[in-house]
mmCIF file of C-alpha atoms and ligand atoms in Angstrom:
data_model
loop_
_atom_site.group_PDB
_atom_site.id
_atom_site.type_symbol
_atom_site.label_atom_id
_atom_site.label_comp_id
_atom_site.label_asym_id
_atom_site.label_seq_id
_atom_site.Cartn_x
_atom_site.Cartn_y
_atom_site.Cartn_z
ATOM 1 C CA MET A 1479 -79.914 -44.197 32.496
ATOM 2 C CA SER A 1480 -82.606 -41.492 32.318
ATOM 3 C CA THR A 1481 -84.956 -41.535 29.355
ATOM 4 C CA TYR A 1482 -87.178 -38.523 28.810
ATOM 5 C CA ASN A 1483 -90.244 -38.516 26.571
ATOM 6 C CA ILE A 1484 -90.446 -35.125 24.946
ATOM 7 C CA THR A 1485 -93.496 -33.919 23.038
ATOM 8 C CA VAL A 1486 -92.212 -31.714 20.223
ATOM 9 C CA LEU A 1487 -94.534 -29.080 18.729
ATOM 10 C CA PRO A 1488 -92.639 -27.275 15.939
ATOM 11 C CA GLY A 1489 -95.679 -25.162 14.916
ATOM 12 C CA ASP A 1490 -95.557 -22.428 12.276
ATOM 13 C CA GLY A 1491 -93.172 -19.875 10.753
ATOM 14 C CA VAL A 1492 -89.597 -20.175 11.964
ATOM 15 C CA GLY A 1493 -90.712 -22.705 14.611
ATOM 16 C CA PRO A 1494 -89.826 -25.863 12.615
ATOM 17 C CA GLU A 1495 -86.504 -24.317 11.486
ATOM 18 C CA VAL A 1496 -85.251 -23.508 14.979
ATOM 19 C CA VAL A 1497 -86.709 -26.647 16.588
ATOM 20 C CA ALA A 1498 -84.738 -28.795 14.099
ATOM 21 C CA GLU A 1499 -81.503 -27.173 15.297
ATOM 22 C CA ALA A 1500 -82.357 -27.581 18.966
ATOM 23 C CA MET A 1501 -83.179 -31.277 18.445
ATOM 24 C CA LYS A 1502 -79.765 -31.750 16.815
ATOM 25 C CA VAL A 1503 -78.233 -30.196 19.931
ATOM 26 C CA LEU A 1504 -80.281 -32.363 22.319
ATOM 27 C CA LEU A 1505 -79.247 -35.536 20.469
ATOM 28 C CA ALA A 1506 -75.599 -34.438 20.500
ATOM 29 C CA LEU A 1507 -75.751 -34.327 24.306
ATOM 30 C CA GLU A 1508 -75.952 -38.109 24.404
ATOM 31 C CA GLU A 1509 -72.219 -38.234 23.563
ATOM 32 C CA PRO A 1510 -70.854 -36.288 26.589
ATOM 33 C CA HIS A 1511 -73.799 -37.418 28.772
ATOM 34 C CA PRO A 1512 -74.263 -41.127 27.925
ATOM 35 C CA ASN A 1513 -76.799 -41.645 30.725
ATOM 36 C CA LEU A 1514 -79.295 -39.363 29.020
ATOM 37 C CA ARG A 1515 -81.762 -40.455 26.331
ATOM 38 C CA PHE A 1516 -84.505 -38.513 24.611
ATOM 39 C CA VAL A 1517 -87.539 -40.004 22.909
ATOM 40 C CA PHE A 1518 -89.150 -37.320 20.769
ATOM 41 C CA SER A 1519 -92.707 -37.449 19.470
ATOM 42 C CA GLU A 1520 -93.738 -34.685 17.115
ATOM 43 C CA HIS A 1521 -97.326 -33.406 16.991
ATOM 44 C CA PRO A 1522 -99.242 -30.861 14.946
ATOM 45 C CA VAL A 1523 -100.255 -27.520 16.448
ATOM 46 C CA GLY A 1524 -100.905 -23.974 15.282
ATOM 47 C CA ALA A 1525 -102.193 -22.087 12.267
ATOM 48 C CA ALA A 1526 -101.326 -24.561 9.491
ATOM 49 C CA CYS A 1527 -102.836 -27.343 11.600
ATOM 50 C CA TYR A 1528 -106.006 -25.235 12.050
ATOM 51 C CA GLN A 1529 -106.217 -24.674 8.295
ATOM 52 C CA GLU A 1530 -105.906 -28.388 7.607
ATOM 53 C CA THR A 1531 -107.988 -29.861 10.418
ATOM 54 C CA GLY A 1532 -110.132 -27.051 11.839
ATOM 55 C CA GLU A 1533 -108.298 -27.326 15.176
ATOM 56 C CA ASP A 1534 -105.223 -25.416 16.350
ATOM 57 C CA LEU A 1535 -104.636 -27.773 19.281
ATOM 58 C CA PRO A 1536 -105.994 -31.239 18.414
ATOM 59 C CA GLU A 1537 -107.035 -33.490 21.299
ATOM 60 C CA SER A 1538 -104.296 -36.001 20.349
ATOM 61 C CA THR A 1539 -101.659 -33.248 20.689
ATOM 62 C CA LEU A 1540 -103.035 -32.176 24.054
ATOM 63 C CA GLN A 1541 -103.022 -35.784 25.245
ATOM 64 C CA ALA A 1542 -99.380 -36.153 24.200
ATOM 65 C CA CYS A 1543 -98.552 -32.956 26.107
ATOM 66 C CA ARG A 1544 -100.236 -34.257 29.253
ATOM 67 C CA GLN A 1545 -98.442 -37.613 29.070
ATOM 68 C CA SER A 1546 -94.884 -36.541 28.275
ATOM 69 C CA ASP A 1547 -92.079 -35.480 30.607
ATOM 70 C CA ALA A 1548 -91.764 -32.073 28.944
ATOM 71 C CA ILE A 1549 -93.129 -30.128 25.989
ATOM 72 C CA PHE A 1550 -90.713 -28.566 23.532
ATOM 73 C CA PHE A 1551 -92.484 -25.863 21.537
ATOM 74 C CA GLY A 1552 -91.348 -23.802 18.545
ATOM 75 C CA SER A 1553 -93.831 -21.041 17.753
ATOM 76 C CA ALA A 1554 -97.394 -20.929 16.492
ATOM 77 C CA GLY A 1555 -99.673 -18.541 14.657
ATOM 78 C CA ASP A 1556 -99.920 -16.788 11.324
ATOM 79 C CA PRO A 1557 -101.335 -13.297 10.844
ATOM 80 C CA GLU A 1558 -102.978 -14.538 7.609
ATOM 81 C CA ILE A 1559 -104.837 -17.428 9.254
ATOM 82 C CA ARG A 1560 -107.288 -16.416 11.979
ATOM 83 C CA PHE A 1561 -110.298 -17.678 13.883
ATOM 84 C CA PRO A 1562 -113.686 -16.568 12.504
ATOM 85 C CA ASP A 1563 -113.833 -13.758 15.146
ATOM 86 C CA GLY A 1564 -110.571 -12.303 13.765
ATOM 87 C CA THR A 1565 -108.325 -13.292 16.687
ATOM 88 C CA GLU A 1566 -104.962 -14.915 16.023
ATOM 89 C CA ILE A 1567 -104.277 -18.572 16.607
ATOM 90 C CA ALA A 1568 -102.253 -19.014 19.788
ATOM 91 C CA PRO A 1569 -102.386 -22.592 21.134
ATOM 92 C CA GLN A 1570 -99.432 -21.746 23.407
ATOM 93 C CA LEU A 1571 -101.784 -19.473 25.388
ATOM 94 C CA THR A 1572 -104.438 -22.184 25.568
ATOM 95 C CA LEU A 1573 -101.836 -24.655 26.837
ATOM 96 C CA ARG A 1574 -100.824 -22.242 29.608
ATOM 97 C CA PHE A 1575 -104.378 -22.256 30.922
ATOM 98 C CA VAL A 1576 -105.249 -25.900 30.300
ATOM 99 C CA LEU A 1577 -102.037 -27.181 31.932
ATOM 100 C CA ASP A 1578 -101.980 -24.399 34.577
ATOM 101 C CA LEU A 1579 -98.498 -23.217 33.622
ATOM 102 C CA TYR A 1580 -98.566 -20.271 35.985
ATOM 103 C CA ALA A 1581 -94.888 -19.324 35.986
ATOM 104 C CA GLY A 1582 -93.406 -17.706 32.902
ATOM 105 C CA ILE A 1583 -89.641 -17.951 33.407
ATOM 106 C CA ARG A 1584 -87.574 -15.649 31.191
ATOM 107 C CA PRO A 1585 -83.807 -15.769 31.718
ATOM 108 C CA ILE A 1586 -82.157 -12.566 30.512
ATOM 109 C CA LYS A 1587 -78.487 -13.268 30.033
ATOM 110 C CA LYS A 1588 -76.071 -11.461 27.780
ATOM 111 C CA TYR A 1589 -73.293 -13.685 26.465
ATOM 112 C CA PRO A 1590 -69.849 -12.183 25.821
ATOM 113 C CA GLY A 1591 -69.435 -11.531 22.098
ATOM 114 C CA VAL A 1592 -73.032 -10.455 21.476
ATOM 115 C CA PRO A 1593 -73.007 -6.829 20.272
ATOM 116 C CA PRO A 1594 -74.283 -4.479 23.039
ATOM 117 C CA LEU A 1595 -77.461 -2.425 22.593
ATOM 118 C CA LEU A 1596 -76.020 0.661 24.302
ATOM 119 C CA SER A 1597 -72.474 1.970 24.642
ATOM 120 C CA ALA A 1598 -72.474 0.999 28.339
ATOM 121 C CA ASP A 1599 -72.141 -2.785 28.410
ATOM 122 C CA PRO A 1600 -72.787 -4.099 31.952
ATOM 123 C CA PRO A 1601 -73.004 -7.834 32.577
ATOM 124 C CA ILE A 1602 -76.689 -8.785 32.285
ATOM 125 C CA ASP A 1603 -77.922 -11.992 33.916
ATOM 126 C CA TYR A 1604 -81.321 -11.970 35.580
ATOM 127 C CA VAL A 1605 -84.557 -13.952 35.406
ATOM 128 C CA ILE A 1606 -88.014 -12.505 34.937
ATOM 129 C CA LEU A 1607 -90.872 -14.423 36.571
ATOM 130 C CA ARG A 1608 -94.053 -13.507 34.746
ATOM 131 C CA GLU A 1609 -97.365 -14.564 36.278
ATOM 132 C CA ASN A 1610 -99.029 -16.376 33.387
ATOM 133 C CA THR A 1611 -102.645 -17.051 34.282
ATOM 134 C CA GLU A 1612 -104.208 -13.843 35.644
ATOM 135 C CA GLY A 1613 -103.291 -10.128 35.857
ATOM 136 C CA LEU A 1614 -104.528 -7.875 33.075
ATOM 137 C CA TYR A 1615 -104.537 -10.708 30.524
ATOM 138 C CA ALA A 1616 -107.115 -12.592 32.608
ATOM 139 C CA SER A 1617 -109.537 -10.492 30.565
ATOM 140 C CA ARG A 1618 -108.453 -12.206 27.332
ATOM 141 C CA GLY A 1619 -111.682 -12.837 25.474
ATOM 142 C CA ALA A 1620 -113.727 -11.584 28.434
ATOM 143 C CA GLY A 1621 -113.457 -7.795 28.496
ATOM 144 C CA VAL A 1622 -116.546 -5.623 28.181
ATOM 145 C CA ARG A 1623 -117.241 -3.290 25.297
ATOM 146 C CA VAL A 1624 -120.230 -0.989 25.068
ATOM 147 C CA GLY A 1625 -120.735 -0.051 21.426
ATOM 148 C CA ASP A 1626 -118.231 2.496 20.180
ATOM 149 C CA GLU A 1627 -118.097 4.328 23.499
ATOM 150 C CA VAL A 1628 -116.481 2.253 26.255
ATOM 151 C CA ALA A 1629 -114.311 -0.839 26.665
ATOM 152 C CA VAL A 1630 -113.111 -2.282 29.981
ATOM 153 C CA ASP A 1631 -110.611 -5.025 30.860
ATOM 154 C CA ASN A 1632 -110.023 -5.977 34.482
ATOM 155 C CA MET A 1633 -106.757 -6.621 36.307
ATOM 156 C CA VAL A 1634 -107.242 -9.841 38.270
ATOM 157 C CA ILE A 1635 -104.825 -10.434 41.154
ATOM 158 C CA THR A 1636 -105.575 -13.340 43.466
ATOM 159 C CA ASN A 1637 -103.914 -14.350 46.682
ATOM 160 C CA LYS A 1638 -103.230 -17.898 45.400
ATOM 161 C CA GLY A 1639 -101.945 -16.786 41.981
ATOM 162 C CA THR A 1640 -99.586 -14.199 43.448
ATOM 163 C CA GLU A 1641 -98.340 -16.373 46.291
ATOM 164 C CA ARG A 1642 -97.266 -19.171 43.980
ATOM 165 C CA ILE A 1643 -95.449 -16.956 41.477
ATOM 166 C CA VAL A 1644 -93.625 -15.076 44.257
ATOM 167 C CA HIS A 1645 -92.600 -18.384 45.851
ATOM 168 C CA ALA A 1646 -91.312 -19.527 42.453
ATOM 169 C CA ALA A 1647 -89.262 -16.319 42.181
ATOM 170 C CA PHE A 1648 -87.635 -16.753 45.591
ATOM 171 C CA GLN A 1649 -86.953 -20.424 44.902
ATOM 172 C CA ILE A 1650 -85.206 -19.580 41.633
ATOM 173 C CA ALA A 1651 -83.165 -16.927 43.466
ATOM 174 C CA ARG A 1652 -81.906 -19.643 45.829
ATOM 175 C CA LEU A 1653 -80.483 -21.586 42.875
ATOM 176 C CA ARG A 1654 -78.598 -18.625 41.425
ATOM 177 C CA ASP A 1655 -75.357 -16.821 42.245
ATOM 178 C CA GLY A 1656 -76.958 -13.412 42.830
ATOM 179 C CA ALA A 1657 -76.923 -10.188 40.822
ATOM 180 C CA PRO A 1658 -73.866 -9.539 38.601
ATOM 181 C CA SER A 1659 -73.144 -6.136 40.214
ATOM 182 C CA ASP A 1660 -72.805 -7.273 43.847
ATOM 183 C CA GLY A 1661 -73.448 -11.035 43.986
ATOM 184 C CA LYS A 1662 -76.496 -10.480 46.224
ATOM 185 C CA SER A 1663 -79.488 -12.769 46.051
ATOM 186 C CA ARG A 1664 -82.362 -10.395 45.338
ATOM 187 C CA VAL A 1665 -85.995 -10.609 44.199
ATOM 188 C CA THR A 1666 -87.413 -7.397 42.754
ATOM 189 C CA CYS A 1667 -91.171 -6.891 42.836
ATOM 190 C CA VAL A 1668 -92.141 -4.915 39.715
ATOM 191 C CA ASP A 1669 -95.602 -3.378 40.001
ATOM 192 C CA LYS A 1670 -97.570 -0.141 40.033
ATOM 193 C CA ALA A 1671 -98.449 -0.249 43.720
ATOM 194 C CA ASN A 1672 -98.452 3.534 43.937
ATOM 195 C CA VAL A 1673 -101.486 3.787 41.625
ATOM 196 C CA LEU A 1674 -103.553 0.593 41.527
ATOM 197 C CA LYS A 1675 -105.198 -1.250 44.413
ATOM 198 C CA SER A 1676 -104.625 -4.552 42.626
ATOM 199 C CA MET A 1677 -100.914 -3.819 42.463
ATOM 200 C CA ALA A 1678 -100.714 -2.737 46.114
ATOM 201 C CA PHE A 1679 -102.311 -6.116 46.914
ATOM 202 C CA PHE A 1680 -99.699 -7.864 44.733
ATOM 203 C CA ARG A 1681 -96.921 -6.114 46.687
ATOM 204 C CA GLN A 1682 -98.514 -6.939 50.028
ATOM 205 C CA ILE A 1683 -98.535 -10.650 49.118
ATOM 206 C CA TYR A 1684 -94.939 -10.370 47.864
ATOM 207 C CA ASN A 1685 -93.933 -8.976 51.280
ATOM 208 C CA ARG A 1686 -95.690 -11.779 53.117
ATOM 209 C CA VAL A 1687 -94.067 -14.509 51.001
ATOM 210 C CA ALA A 1688 -90.643 -12.811 51.265
ATOM 211 C CA GLU A 1689 -90.672 -13.453 55.015
ATOM 212 C CA ASP A 1690 -90.110 -17.153 54.246
ATOM 213 C CA TYR A 1691 -86.824 -16.290 52.485
ATOM 214 C CA PRO A 1692 -84.832 -14.127 54.910
ATOM 215 C CA ASP A 1693 -81.530 -14.725 53.048
ATOM 216 C CA THR A 1694 -82.780 -13.069 49.888
ATOM 217 C CA GLU A 1695 -82.934 -9.283 49.631
ATOM 218 C CA ARG A 1696 -86.302 -7.643 48.971
ATOM 219 C CA ASP A 1697 -86.401 -4.990 46.281
ATOM 220 C CA TYR A 1698 -89.154 -2.957 44.605
ATOM 221 C CA ALA A 1699 -89.560 -1.025 41.366
ATOM 222 C CA TYR A 1700 -92.501 0.662 39.668
ATOM 223 C CA VAL A 1701 -92.826 -0.786 36.206
ATOM 224 C CA ASP A 1702 -92.314 2.508 34.357
ATOM 225 C CA ALA A 1703 -89.092 3.272 36.238
ATOM 226 C CA PHE A 1704 -88.015 -0.349 35.837
ATOM 227 C CA THR A 1705 -87.852 0.008 32.033
ATOM 228 C CA VAL A 1706 -85.203 2.714 32.542
ATOM 229 C CA TYR A 1707 -83.243 0.550 35.002
ATOM 230 C CA GLN A 1708 -83.293 -2.288 32.441
ATOM 231 C CA LEU A 1709 -81.321 -0.035 30.100
ATOM 232 C CA ARG A 1710 -79.137 1.621 32.746
ATOM 233 C CA GLY A 1711 -78.225 -0.625 35.606
ATOM 234 C CA ALA A 1712 -79.515 -4.055 34.593
ATOM 235 C CA ASP A 1713 -76.565 -5.657 36.418
ATOM 236 C CA TYR A 1714 -78.339 -4.873 39.737
ATOM 237 C CA TYR A 1715 -81.061 -7.451 39.022
ATOM 238 C CA ASP A 1716 -81.075 -11.118 39.976
ATOM 239 C CA VAL A 1717 -84.735 -12.261 39.885
ATOM 240 C CA VAL A 1718 -87.724 -10.088 39.000
ATOM 241 C CA VAL A 1719 -91.398 -10.930 39.551
ATOM 242 C CA ALA A 1720 -94.342 -9.211 37.857
ATOM 243 C CA GLU A 1721 -97.987 -9.678 36.928
ATOM 244 C CA ASN A 1722 -98.855 -11.025 33.485
ATOM 245 C CA MET A 1723 -98.887 -7.965 31.206
ATOM 246 C CA PHE A 1724 -96.068 -6.093 32.940
ATOM 247 C CA GLY A 1725 -94.033 -9.315 32.766
ATOM 248 C CA ASP A 1726 -94.772 -9.585 29.060
ATOM 249 C CA ILE A 1727 -93.645 -6.040 28.300
ATOM 250 C CA ILE A 1728 -90.489 -6.020 30.419
ATOM 251 C CA SER A 1729 -89.496 -9.416 28.930
ATOM 252 C CA ASP A 1730 -89.525 -8.033 25.387
ATOM 253 C CA LEU A 1731 -87.484 -4.996 26.401
ATOM 254 C CA ALA A 1732 -85.112 -7.262 28.308
ATOM 255 C CA ALA A 1733 -84.644 -9.421 25.188
ATOM 256 C CA ALA A 1734 -83.550 -6.340 23.240
ATOM 257 C CA THR A 1735 -80.793 -5.719 25.808
ATOM 258 C CA ILE A 1736 -79.231 -9.156 25.306
ATOM 259 C CA GLY A 1737 -79.187 -9.321 21.504
ATOM 260 C CA GLY A 1738 -82.870 -9.505 20.556
ATOM 261 C CA MET A 1739 -85.682 -12.028 20.451
ATOM 262 C CA GLY A 1740 -83.441 -14.648 18.852
ATOM 263 C CA MET A 1741 -81.431 -14.816 22.101
ATOM 264 C CA ALA A 1742 -84.301 -15.027 24.610
ATOM 265 C CA PRO A 1743 -85.403 -18.485 25.783
ATOM 266 C CA SER A 1744 -88.409 -19.106 28.000
ATOM 267 C CA ALA A 1745 -90.260 -21.678 30.036
ATOM 268 C CA ASP A 1746 -93.878 -21.789 31.135
ATOM 269 C CA VAL A 1747 -94.154 -24.175 34.032
ATOM 270 C CA GLY A 1748 -96.718 -25.305 36.548
ATOM 271 C CA ASP A 1749 -96.643 -27.914 39.269
ATOM 272 C CA ASN A 1750 -97.087 -30.813 36.807
ATOM 273 C CA HIS A 1751 -96.102 -29.699 33.313
ATOM 274 C CA GLY A 1752 -93.577 -27.491 31.556
ATOM 275 C CA ILE A 1753 -93.399 -25.996 28.068
ATOM 276 C CA PHE A 1754 -90.076 -24.718 26.773
ATOM 277 C CA GLN A 1755 -90.009 -22.363 23.828
ATOM 278 C CA PRO A 1756 -88.237 -19.230 22.606
ATOM 279 C CA SER A 1757 -89.732 -15.897 23.692
ATOM 280 C CA HIS A 1758 -90.167 -14.948 20.051
ATOM 281 C CA GLY A 1759 -93.115 -15.679 17.806
ATOM 282 C CA THR A 1760 -93.267 -17.190 14.331
ATOM 283 C CA ALA A 1761 -91.292 -14.316 12.723
ATOM 284 C CA PRO A 1762 -93.240 -14.544 9.434
ATOM 285 C CA ASP A 1763 -91.014 -11.855 7.891
ATOM 286 C CA ILE A 1764 -87.987 -14.173 7.878
ATOM 287 C CA ALA A 1765 -89.615 -17.635 7.889
ATOM 288 C CA GLY A 1766 -88.378 -20.080 5.250
ATOM 289 C CA GLN A 1767 -85.200 -18.115 4.518
ATOM 290 C CA GLY A 1768 -82.866 -20.111 6.763
ATOM 291 C CA ILE A 1769 -81.713 -17.013 8.634
ATOM 292 C CA ALA A 1770 -83.581 -17.308 11.954
ATOM 293 C CA ASN A 1771 -81.418 -17.373 15.052
ATOM 294 C CA PRO A 1772 -81.951 -20.817 16.653
ATOM 295 C CA LEU A 1773 -80.182 -19.933 19.929
ATOM 296 C CA ALA A 1774 -83.341 -18.934 21.843
ATOM 297 C CA GLN A 1775 -84.778 -22.354 20.996
ATOM 298 C CA ILE A 1776 -81.497 -24.098 21.869
ATOM 299 C CA LEU A 1777 -81.296 -22.232 25.196
ATOM 300 C CA SER A 1778 -84.925 -23.251 25.842
ATOM 301 C CA ALA A 1779 -83.710 -26.856 25.539
ATOM 302 C CA SER A 1780 -81.171 -26.042 28.247
ATOM 303 C CA MET A 1781 -83.981 -24.689 30.460
ATOM 304 C CA MET A 1782 -85.951 -27.878 29.827
ATOM 305 C CA LEU A 1783 -83.023 -29.959 31.067
ATOM 306 C CA THR A 1784 -82.580 -27.786 34.170
ATOM 307 C CA TRP A 1785 -86.271 -28.267 34.965
ATOM 308 C CA LEU A 1786 -86.144 -32.036 34.326
ATOM 309 C CA GLY A 1787 -82.972 -32.308 36.421
ATOM 310 C CA ASP A 1788 -84.658 -30.518 39.310
ATOM 311 C CA ARG A 1789 -87.931 -32.500 39.087
ATOM 312 C CA HIS A 1790 -86.262 -35.891 38.755
ATOM 313 C CA ASN A 1791 -83.250 -35.157 40.917
ATOM 314 C CA ASP A 1792 -81.168 -36.066 37.871
ATOM 315 C CA ALA A 1793 -77.642 -34.650 37.976
ATOM 316 C CA ASP A 1794 -77.024 -35.767 34.357
ATOM 317 C CA ALA A 1795 -79.864 -33.619 33.055
ATOM 318 C CA THR A 1796 -78.662 -30.647 35.109
ATOM 319 C CA ALA A 1797 -75.116 -31.107 33.806
ATOM 320 C CA ALA A 1798 -76.397 -31.412 30.218
ATOM 321 C CA ALA A 1799 -78.226 -28.089 30.623
ATOM 322 C CA ARG A 1800 -74.909 -26.510 31.575
ATOM 323 C CA THR A 1801 -73.210 -28.190 28.618
ATOM 324 C CA ILE A 1802 -75.606 -26.405 26.243
ATOM 325 C CA ASP A 1803 -75.150 -23.073 27.991
ATOM 326 C CA THR A 1804 -71.354 -23.354 27.895
ATOM 327 C CA ALA A 1805 -71.413 -24.358 24.211
ATOM 328 C CA VAL A 1806 -73.604 -21.377 23.302
ATOM 329 C CA GLY A 1807 -71.306 -19.061 25.257
ATOM 330 C CA ALA A 1808 -68.282 -20.502 23.444
ATOM 331 C CA ILE A 1809 -69.611 -20.222 19.891
ATOM 332 C CA LEU A 1810 -70.846 -16.648 20.394
ATOM 333 C CA LYS A 1811 -67.287 -15.478 21.034
ATOM 334 C CA ASN A 1812 -66.632 -16.111 17.342
ATOM 335 C CA PRO A 1813 -68.526 -13.580 15.157
ATOM 336 C CA SER A 1814 -68.520 -16.041 12.224
ATOM 337 C CA ASN A 1815 -71.154 -17.979 14.191
ATOM 338 C CA HIS A 1816 -73.420 -14.938 14.545
ATOM 339 C CA PRO A 1817 -76.709 -15.113 12.628
ATOM 340 C CA PRO A 1818 -78.066 -11.986 10.872
ATOM 341 C CA ASP A 1819 -80.004 -10.680 13.901
ATOM 342 C CA LEU A 1820 -76.669 -10.415 15.752
ATOM 343 C CA GLY A 1821 -75.070 -8.642 12.791
ATOM 344 C CA GLY A 1822 -73.457 -11.748 11.259
ATOM 345 C CA SER A 1823 -74.289 -13.957 8.287
ATOM 346 C CA ALA A 1824 -74.384 -17.496 9.734
ATOM 347 C CA ALA A 1825 -77.392 -19.464 8.470
ATOM 348 C CA THR A 1826 -79.720 -21.215 10.925
ATOM 349 C CA PRO A 1827 -78.239 -24.725 10.394
ATOM 350 C CA SER A 1828 -74.636 -23.468 10.700
ATOM 351 C CA VAL A 1829 -75.413 -21.956 14.102
ATOM 352 C CA GLY A 1830 -76.937 -25.279 15.214
ATOM 353 C CA ASP A 1831 -73.929 -27.171 13.809
ATOM 354 C CA ALA A 1832 -71.530 -24.856 15.663
ATOM 355 C CA VAL A 1833 -73.289 -25.601 18.973
ATOM 356 C CA VAL A 1834 -73.224 -29.350 18.229
ATOM 357 C CA GLY A 1835 -69.515 -29.039 17.386
ATOM 358 C CA ALA A 1836 -68.795 -27.270 20.676
ATOM 359 C CA ILE A 1837 -70.636 -30.025 22.571
ATOM 360 C CA THR A 1838 -69.011 -32.998 20.882
ATOM 361 C CA SER A 1839 -65.472 -31.671 20.379
HETATM 362 P P1 LIG B 2522 -95.926 -12.977 18.256
HETATM 363 O O1 LIG B 2522 -97.113 -12.079 18.242
HETATM 364 O O2 LIG B 2522 -96.227 -14.399 17.959
HETATM 365 O O3 LIG B 2522 -95.003 -12.781 19.426
HETATM 366 P P2 LIG B 2522 -94.558 -11.163 16.517
HETATM 367 O O4 LIG B 2522 -94.700 -11.092 15.031
HETATM 368 O O5 LIG B 2522 -95.069 -10.053 17.347
HETATM 369 O O6 LIG B 2522 -95.082 -12.572 16.993
HETATM 370 P P3 LIG B 2522 -91.952 -12.224 16.479
HETATM 371 O O7 LIG B 2522 -92.424 -13.332 15.632
HETATM 372 O O8 LIG B 2522 -91.259 -12.598 17.722
HETATM 373 O O9 LIG B 2522 -93.077 -11.246 16.916
HETATM 374 O O10 LIG B 2522 -91.030 -11.300 15.593
HETATM 375 C C1 LIG B 2522 -90.634 -9.985 16.025
HETATM 376 C C2 LIG B 2522 -89.385 -9.575 15.260
HETATM 377 O O11 LIG B 2522 -88.272 -10.353 15.759
HETATM 378 C C3 LIG B 2522 -89.482 -9.858 13.763
HETATM 379 O O12 LIG B 2522 -88.828 -8.831 13.046
HETATM 380 C C4 LIG B 2522 -88.726 -11.156 13.608
HETATM 381 O O13 LIG B 2522 -88.117 -11.309 12.345
HETATM 382 C C5 LIG B 2522 -87.673 -11.079 14.712
HETATM 383 N N1 LIG B 2522 -87.355 -12.420 15.184
HETATM 384 C C6 LIG B 2522 -88.140 -13.205 15.934
HETATM 385 N N2 LIG B 2522 -87.550 -14.391 16.158
HETATM 386 C C7 LIG B 2522 -86.355 -14.363 15.554
HETATM 387 C C8 LIG B 2522 -85.287 -15.275 15.405
HETATM 388 N N3 LIG B 2522 -85.315 -16.499 15.961
HETATM 389 N N4 LIG B 2522 -84.214 -14.890 14.704
HETATM 390 C C9 LIG B 2522 -84.147 -13.669 14.157
HETATM 391 N N5 LIG B 2522 -85.115 -12.755 14.231
HETATM 392 C C10 LIG B 2522 -86.219 -13.078 14.924
#
């Protein structure tokens, strides 16, 4: 019997709505996977928490995150509630730095039944590895501005930071079945090495690390050209690695190609901790209406189980991750289970119930 202690941080906006559905799904797994148990402990985080307590990430929440097996996060922030300097509340970014969650893992998989973005409809199934702790966003809160004349942010690329994210990319490639178009195991380095020294350095480190993985094909794309390939020829990609801001931008575009933000799960992992949350934010425009798509959150639960299975060598957790993925694939074939962002009218709880039904039937 494996029991996992999960810190749950529902947060703001649609976060609590989609987290509730994913928790239903996780609990339903105990029926087909009786050796798995989850102990959830919920903690406050985010904009409403800041308004009430003056802290967006209370020490007790951070402690719970450090002590649990995994952190299951909804979304946090509210454009109406800000820090005194005007910046938005984003405890998820703080957690990335405090817990050194250097690898942003963004699976981009289009399930049959989801309406295509373009008339060409290739199979899409790749993973973006976004470096989470440096790159251009290393300047967050630290850029330089000189009056109304000049502002400068620096791109920070370190040997250590790049090595570890490129290793993570090649290791994920080893666990996959290759690119949909040709079945080849391939890691694509997305950069701007033709223009920036920092990016040429990133590519140089990629090449050095790639030597440790001779069975995986090396591949390169400049980030601007890559956005075109994402729309025309995405089936060529297996695993993609990029610095922080490029990874952020290509992840959002990638989400659009698989049905939108409501379909894009994510994980931010380091050597000791992992946070699993949808790629989307708090979606204040639809919060409280019961129409948010909970599948990104539910698929993030699947990623959490894959990660736990790998860390604890637990075949039950790995199998349970697949159970979720198969259930999501099955319910999406029926348009009556599609929420509004996929062109349907299924409410948030009915989508969660459909996934639970597919797991327990
Ligand atoms: P952040 O800055 O926190 O990423 P944002 O406002 O830029 O937040 P999102 O909150 O992700 O971005 O919302 C972007 C758009 O995607 C909004 O129109 C929102 O309604 C939509 N959206 C986000 N999540 C979902 C979801 N789960 N289901 C349906 N639509 C969603």
